[in-house]
Amino acid sequence: MPIRLARFEMPKAVIPVEADPSQNYGKYVAEPFEAGYGRTIGNSLRRVLLSSIEGAAISSVKIEGAMHEFCSLPGVVEDVTDIVLNLKKVLLKMYSREPRRLRLRKKGPGEVTAGDIEGDAMVEVLNKDHHIATLDTDGKLEMDIEVCIGRGYRPADWNKKPDQEIGVIPVDCLFSPVRRVKFAVESCRVGRRTDYDRLVLEVWSDGRVTPDDALTMSAAILRHHLDVFVHYDKDLIEFEASEKQIDAQREELRRKLAVSVNEIELSVRAANCLNNANITTVGELAQKSEVDMLKYRNFGKKSLNEIKLKLQELGLSLGMTFDPEVMPTPAQRAAAAERARIELKAEKSKK
């Protein structure tokens, strides 16, 4: 016999009431909850946000001329210990689940910053102005850096490998991209009753993950952990996708990114603006930021909101970065441009 429960008052949506992208801050309100559930949900989300959101961090470094962290380098003001401490504060966004190796090569005189780390298609340095070291006239700094993804905190000893090279210095990792979470529970009214809960949640991140994405991930993690109690006799939880699923997901993303912007039912004004800017595919569009889009001639807030809504329907957004392997090929971009030219010609002939 199916279980029947009395009706619960529950929020219809989470409302973002305040956001500051420059400070990586978001404030969210959800109401109404039954009495007591605001604190239950708020405290659970806070604990997951602070402990379980994945991020990228430097796990080890090999510095030319340094056998261990307790030495100094000729022509470098900071000793190796200070350099390692500075490397721990480099903020990285990673688009691969496999560890990546980065390189840094710099000659003095001058300052060495995170922006001097040589680029990698799968790793993005966020705080490029972050100080790493200072070089004298005859100084130079060369290092190989390993980056990996994880969650929570990992001590340096855990990053040691049995077969690691001499001179590799393991670094302790703070993976969590969420710096601070605060929640408050207020009273709210439903009908004549005023004893329902309103949950106000505030999230601060360091930029590796946006507060919006962090909140979504934390709710998904909680849901996965609770699924087993709903279907306690079934094995439902699967965090890592199989290779077959990953291939299917990549193919679906590749298909979406190759779609012509003229096929996503934009208004004539928005479509013309994209064609004039030589943006022909959804993949090219999704890589543009809001600031980039507003620089184009005759492109305003109304067109921007329209495009954001269309991308959201496809599960995408502005400002995304993709693996080059899933981006449209030159042939696909040329085909999309040709379709755009034909549709624009047809539109003009109607007038």
Tab-separated table of N, CA and C in Angstrom, residues 92-186:
chain	number	residue	atom	x	y	z
A	92	LEU	N	42.684	28.555	-8.951
A	92	LEU	CA	42.646	27.888	-10.254
A	92	LEU	C	41.255	27.319	-10.518
A	93	LYS	N	40.845	27.403	-11.765
A	93	LYS	CA	39.619	26.729	-12.207
A	93	LYS	C	40.041	25.665	-13.206
A	94	MET	N	39.559	24.433	-12.991
A	94	MET	CA	40.041	23.301	-13.777
A	94	MET	C	38.884	22.642	-14.508
A	95	TYR	N	39.100	22.320	-15.788
A	95	TYR	CA	38.047	21.736	-16.625
A	95	TYR	C	38.340	20.278	-16.957
A	96	SER	N	39.169	19.642	-16.191
A	96	SER	CA	39.502	18.226	-16.370
A	96	SER	C	39.561	17.570	-15.007
A	97	ARG	N	39.192	16.306	-14.936
A	97	ARG	CA	39.246	15.606	-13.658
A	97	ARG	C	40.608	14.939	-13.443
A	98	GLU	N	41.406	14.877	-14.493
A	98	GLU	CA	42.739	14.302	-14.365
A	98	GLU	C	43.737	15.378	-13.924
A	99	PRO	N	44.757	15.012	-13.109
A	99	PRO	CA	45.782	15.993	-12.710
A	99	PRO	C	46.462	16.604	-13.936
A	100	ARG	N	46.809	17.873	-13.831
A	100	ARG	CA	47.462	18.585	-14.929
A	100	ARG	C	48.793	19.148	-14.443
A	101	ARG	N	49.746	19.285	-15.380
A	101	ARG	CA	51.054	19.872	-15.064
A	101	ARG	C	51.186	21.222	-15.736
A	102	LEU	N	51.568	22.226	-14.952
A	102	LEU	CA	51.780	23.574	-15.461
A	102	LEU	C	53.248	23.948	-15.285
A	103	ARG	N	53.687	24.959	-16.032
A	103	ARG	CA	55.094	25.394	-15.939
A	103	ARG	C	55.140	26.895	-15.693
A	104	LEU	N	56.188	27.304	-14.994
A	104	LEU	CA	56.447	28.727	-14.776
A	104	LEU	C	57.926	28.970	-15.067
A	105	ARG	N	58.217	29.925	-15.939
A	105	ARG	CA	59.594	30.304	-16.288
A	105	ARG	C	59.673	31.821	-16.286
A	106	LYS	N	60.560	32.394	-15.446
A	106	LYS	CA	60.669	33.851	-15.373
A	106	LYS	C	62.095	34.242	-15.007
A	107	LYS	N	62.608	35.285	-15.697
A	107	LYS	CA	63.931	35.830	-15.404
A	107	LYS	C	63.784	37.232	-14.841
A	108	GLY	N	64.719	37.600	-13.935
A	108	GLY	CA	64.690	38.904	-13.303
A	108	GLY	C	65.312	39.991	-14.164
A	109	PRO	N	65.254	41.218	-13.674
A	109	PRO	CA	64.631	41.563	-12.393
A	109	PRO	C	63.122	41.731	-12.538
A	110	GLY	N	62.409	41.629	-11.415
A	110	GLY	CA	60.985	41.868	-11.437
A	110	GLY	C	60.218	40.941	-10.519
A	111	GLU	N	58.905	41.108	-10.534
A	111	GLU	CA	58.003	40.326	-9.691
A	111	GLU	C	57.473	39.128	-10.477
A	112	VAL	N	57.367	38.003	-9.807
A	112	VAL	CA	56.742	36.821	-10.381
A	112	VAL	C	55.327	36.721	-9.818
A	113	THR	N	54.343	36.663	-10.711
A	113	THR	CA	52.948	36.576	-10.279
A	113	THR	C	52.304	35.316	-10.845
A	114	ALA	N	51.079	35.040	-10.387
A	114	ALA	CA	50.349	33.861	-10.875
A	114	ALA	C	50.105	33.946	-12.375
A	115	GLY	N	50.044	35.157	-12.914
A	115	GLY	CA	49.844	35.320	-14.352
A	115	GLY	C	51.020	34.819	-15.180
A	116	ASP	N	52.177	34.588	-14.540
A	116	ASP	CA	53.343	34.075	-15.266
A	116	ASP	C	53.302	32.560	-15.443
A	117	ILE	N	52.317	31.911	-14.809
A	117	ILE	CA	52.163	30.469	-15.005
A	117	ILE	C	51.687	30.236	-16.433
A	118	GLU	N	52.390	29.394	-17.165
A	118	GLU	CA	52.069	29.170	-18.575
A	118	GLU	C	50.703	28.513	-18.712
A	119	GLY	N	49.928	29.003	-19.701
A	119	GLY	CA	48.544	28.590	-19.851
A	119	GLY	C	48.364	27.132	-20.223
A	120	ASP	N	47.200	26.618	-19.878
A	120	ASP	CA	46.796	25.261	-20.206
A	120	ASP	C	45.312	25.335	-20.553
A	121	ALA	N	44.913	24.642	-21.614
A	121	ALA	CA	43.516	24.714	-22.058
A	121	ALA	C	42.556	24.206	-20.994
A	122	MET	N	43.026	23.354	-20.086
A	122	MET	CA	42.168	22.762	-19.070
A	122	MET	C	42.251	23.460	-17.716
A	123	VAL	N	43.172	24.427	-17.565
A	123	VAL	CA	43.358	25.106	-16.277
A	123	VAL	C	43.389	26.615	-16.500
A	124	GLU	N	42.609	27.341	-15.705
A	124	GLU	CA	42.552	28.802	-15.795
A	124	GLU	C	43.027	29.406	-14.471
A	125	VAL	N	43.941	30.351	-14.543
A	125	VAL	CA	44.412	31.070	-13.348
A	125	VAL	C	43.497	32.270	-13.145
A	126	LEU	N	42.903	32.380	-11.961
A	126	LEU	CA	41.922	33.438	-11.706
A	126	LEU	C	42.566	34.699	-11.137
A	127	ASN	N	43.428	34.570	-10.162
A	127	ASN	CA	44.054	35.745	-9.539
A	127	ASN	C	45.455	35.959	-10.121
A	128	LYS	N	45.507	36.442	-11.360
A	128	LYS	CA	46.768	36.572	-12.085
A	128	LYS	C	47.742	37.548	-11.432
A	129	ASP	N	47.257	38.492	-10.638
A	129	ASP	CA	48.131	39.479	-9.992
A	129	ASP	C	48.715	38.983	-8.668
A	130	HIS	N	48.353	37.789	-8.257
A	130	HIS	CA	48.827	37.267	-6.967
A	130	HIS	C	50.352	37.096	-6.960
A	131	HIS	N	50.993	37.621	-5.927
A	131	HIS	CA	52.462	37.606	-5.826
A	131	HIS	C	52.974	36.217	-5.465
A	132	ILE	N	54.019	35.780	-6.182
A	132	ILE	CA	54.672	34.499	-5.879
A	132	ILE	C	56.102	34.710	-5.388
A	133	ALA	N	56.871	35.566	-6.073
A	133	ALA	CA	58.271	35.785	-5.679
A	133	ALA	C	58.772	37.089	-6.304
A	134	THR	N	59.962	37.511	-5.845
A	134	THR	CA	60.623	38.702	-6.383
A	134	THR	C	62.029	38.315	-6.830
A	135	LEU	N	62.391	38.693	-8.064
A	135	LEU	CA	63.682	38.314	-8.631
A	135	LEU	C	64.613	39.520	-8.723
A	136	ASP	N	65.889	39.308	-8.364
A	136	ASP	CA	66.921	40.320	-8.578
A	136	ASP	C	67.347	40.296	-10.047
A	137	THR	N	68.331	41.149	-10.370
A	137	THR	CA	68.778	41.270	-11.763
A	137	THR	C	69.232	39.939	-12.344
A	138	ASP	N	69.975	39.165	-11.557
A	138	ASP	CA	70.488	37.887	-12.057
A	138	ASP	C	69.638	36.701	-11.617
A	139	GLY	N	68.472	36.967	-11.105
A	139	GLY	CA	67.626	35.885	-10.600
A	139	GLY	C	66.754	35.265	-11.681
A	140	LYS	N	66.407	34.010	-11.483
A	140	LYS	CA	65.450	33.343	-12.358
A	140	LYS	C	64.702	32.292	-11.540
A	141	LEU	N	63.479	31.999	-11.990
A	141	LEU	CA	62.648	31.032	-11.271
A	141	LEU	C	62.018	30.096	-12.296
A	142	GLU	N	62.275	28.804	-12.124
A	142	GLU	CA	61.705	27.798	-13.009
A	142	GLU	C	61.072	26.715	-12.146
A	143	MET	N	59.834	26.379	-12.456
A	143	MET	CA	59.164	25.347	-11.660
A	143	MET	C	58.121	24.604	-12.485
A	144	ASP	N	57.887	23.346	-12.105
A	144	ASP	CA	56.809	22.524	-12.646
A	144	ASP	C	55.774	22.348	-11.543
A	145	ILE	N	54.530	22.602	-11.881
A	145	ILE	CA	53.452	22.621	-10.891
A	145	ILE	C	52.418	21.565	-11.264
A	146	GLU	N	52.001	20.775	-10.280
A	146	GLU	CA	50.924	19.795	-10.513
A	146	GLU	C	49.645	20.292	-9.859
A	147	VAL	N	48.532	20.209	-10.609
A	147	VAL	CA	47.230	20.684	-10.140
A	147	VAL	C	46.252	19.519	-10.178
A	148	CYS	N	45.411	19.413	-9.167
A	148	CYS	CA	44.398	18.354	-9.162
A	148	CYS	C	43.096	18.875	-8.559
A	149	ILE	N	42.055	18.084	-8.689
A	149	ILE	CA	40.732	18.435	-8.159
A	149	ILE	C	40.451	17.589	-6.930
A	150	GLY	N	39.806	18.185	-5.946
A	150	GLY	CA	39.427	17.446	-4.748
A	150	GLY	C	38.398	18.233	-3.966
A	151	ARG	N	38.101	17.784	-2.762
A	151	ARG	CA	37.186	18.528	-1.905
A	151	ARG	C	37.721	18.534	-0.474
A	152	GLY	N	37.352	19.591	0.243
A	152	GLY	CA	37.812	19.719	1.626
A	152	GLY	C	39.275	20.104	1.705
A	153	TYR	N	39.969	19.505	2.668
A	153	TYR	CA	41.392	19.792	2.906
A	153	TYR	C	42.186	18.509	2.791
A	154	ARG	N	43.379	18.590	2.148
A	154	ARG	CA	44.261	17.433	2.036
A	154	ARG	C	45.656	17.840	2.496
A	155	PRO	N	46.196	17.195	3.538
A	155	PRO	CA	47.546	17.554	4.015
A	155	PRO	C	48.610	17.171	2.994
A	156	ALA	N	49.762	17.833	3.099
A	156	ALA	CA	50.850	17.616	2.138
A	156	ALA	C	51.309	16.162	2.104
A	157	ASP	N	51.307	15.477	3.266
A	157	ASP	CA	51.770	14.086	3.316
A	157	ASP	C	50.950	13.189	2.397
A	158	TRP	N	49.658	13.526	2.225
A	158	TRP	CA	48.798	12.701	1.372
A	158	TRP	C	49.150	12.875	-0.100
A	159	ASN	N	49.858	13.948	-0.429
A	159	ASN	CA	50.236	14.197	-1.823
A	159	ASN	C	51.597	13.599	-2.184
A	160	LYS	N	52.246	12.963	-1.219
A	160	LYS	CA	53.518	12.296	-1.513
A	160	LYS	C	53.254	11.016	-2.298
A	161	LYS	N	54.105	10.748	-3.281
A	161	LYS	CA	53.973	9.539	-4.082
A	161	LYS	C	55.209	8.656	-3.855
A	162	PRO	N	55.031	7.342	-3.826
A	162	PRO	CA	56.172	6.445	-3.567
A	162	PRO	C	57.292	6.606	-4.592
A	163	ASP	N	56.921	6.905	-5.834
A	163	ASP	CA	57.924	6.977	-6.895
A	163	ASP	C	58.201	8.406	-7.358
A	164	GLN	N	57.905	9.402	-6.504
A	164	GLN	CA	58.070	10.781	-6.959
A	164	GLN	C	59.552	11.149	-7.112
A	165	GLU	N	59.802	12.102	-8.018
A	165	GLU	CA	61.169	12.527	-8.297
A	165	GLU	C	61.784	13.236	-7.096
A	166	ILE	N	63.120	13.219	-7.043
A	166	ILE	CA	63.830	13.972	-6.010
A	166	ILE	C	63.637	15.467	-6.281
A	167	GLY	N	63.302	16.219	-5.245
A	167	GLY	CA	63.096	17.655	-5.394
A	167	GLY	C	61.638	18.060	-5.525
A	168	VAL	N	60.722	17.091	-5.680
A	168	VAL	CA	59.288	17.407	-5.734
A	168	VAL	C	58.802	17.710	-4.319
A	169	ILE	N	58.177	18.853	-4.150
A	169	ILE	CA	57.711	19.292	-2.835
A	169	ILE	C	56.187	19.160	-2.789
A	170	PRO	N	55.649	18.245	-1.977
A	170	PRO	CA	54.186	18.139	-1.855
A	170	PRO	C	53.620	19.356	-1.114
A	171	VAL	N	52.441	19.766	-1.526
A	171	VAL	CA	51.801	20.967	-0.965
A	171	VAL	C	50.437	20.573	-0.403
A	172	ASP	N	50.099	21.071	0.787
A	172	ASP	CA	48.767	20.795	1.309
A	172	ASP	C	47.732	21.621	0.536
A	173	CYS	N	46.557	21.019	0.320
A	173	CYS	CA	45.550	21.601	-0.583
A	173	CYS	C	44.298	22.011	0.187
A	174	LEU	N	43.827	23.231	-0.062
A	174	LEU	CA	42.508	23.656	0.391
A	174	LEU	C	41.629	23.741	-0.854
A	175	PHE	N	40.889	22.669	-1.115
A	175	PHE	CA	40.107	22.587	-2.342
A	175	PHE	C	38.833	23.430	-2.291
A	176	SER	N	38.255	23.573	-1.102
A	176	SER	CA	36.925	24.173	-1.009
A	176	SER	C	36.906	25.595	-1.555
A	177	PRO	N	36.047	25.882	-2.556
A	177	PRO	CA	35.962	27.229	-3.106
A	177	PRO	C	35.007	28.139	-2.338
A	178	VAL	N	34.296	27.586	-1.365
A	178	VAL	CA	33.338	28.378	-0.580
A	178	VAL	C	34.030	28.875	0.679
A	179	ARG	N	34.101	30.198	0.814
A	179	ARG	CA	34.818	30.800	1.943
A	179	ARG	C	33.944	30.941	3.182
A	180	ARG	N	32.680	31.280	2.976
A	180	ARG	CA	31.829	31.592	4.127
A	180	ARG	C	30.369	31.355	3.763
A	181	VAL	N	29.583	30.848	4.721
A	181	VAL	CA	28.152	30.647	4.528
A	181	VAL	C	27.432	31.101	5.798
A	182	LYS	N	26.376	31.859	5.606
A	182	LYS	CA	25.585	32.317	6.751
A	182	LYS	C	24.110	32.108	6.432
A	183	PHE	N	23.342	31.614	7.404
A	183	PHE	CA	21.904	31.495	7.171
A	183	PHE	C	21.130	32.026	8.369
A	184	ALA	N	19.931	32.475	8.081
A	184	ALA	CA	19.051	32.966	9.133
A	184	ALA	C	17.643	32.452	8.857
A	185	VAL	N	16.900	32.198	9.918
A	185	VAL	CA	15.523	31.724	9.795
A	185	VAL	C	14.605	32.793	10.378
A	186	GLU	N	13.677	33.276	9.557
A	186	GLU	CA	12.735	34.308	9.972
A	186	GLU	C	11.312	33.754	9.912
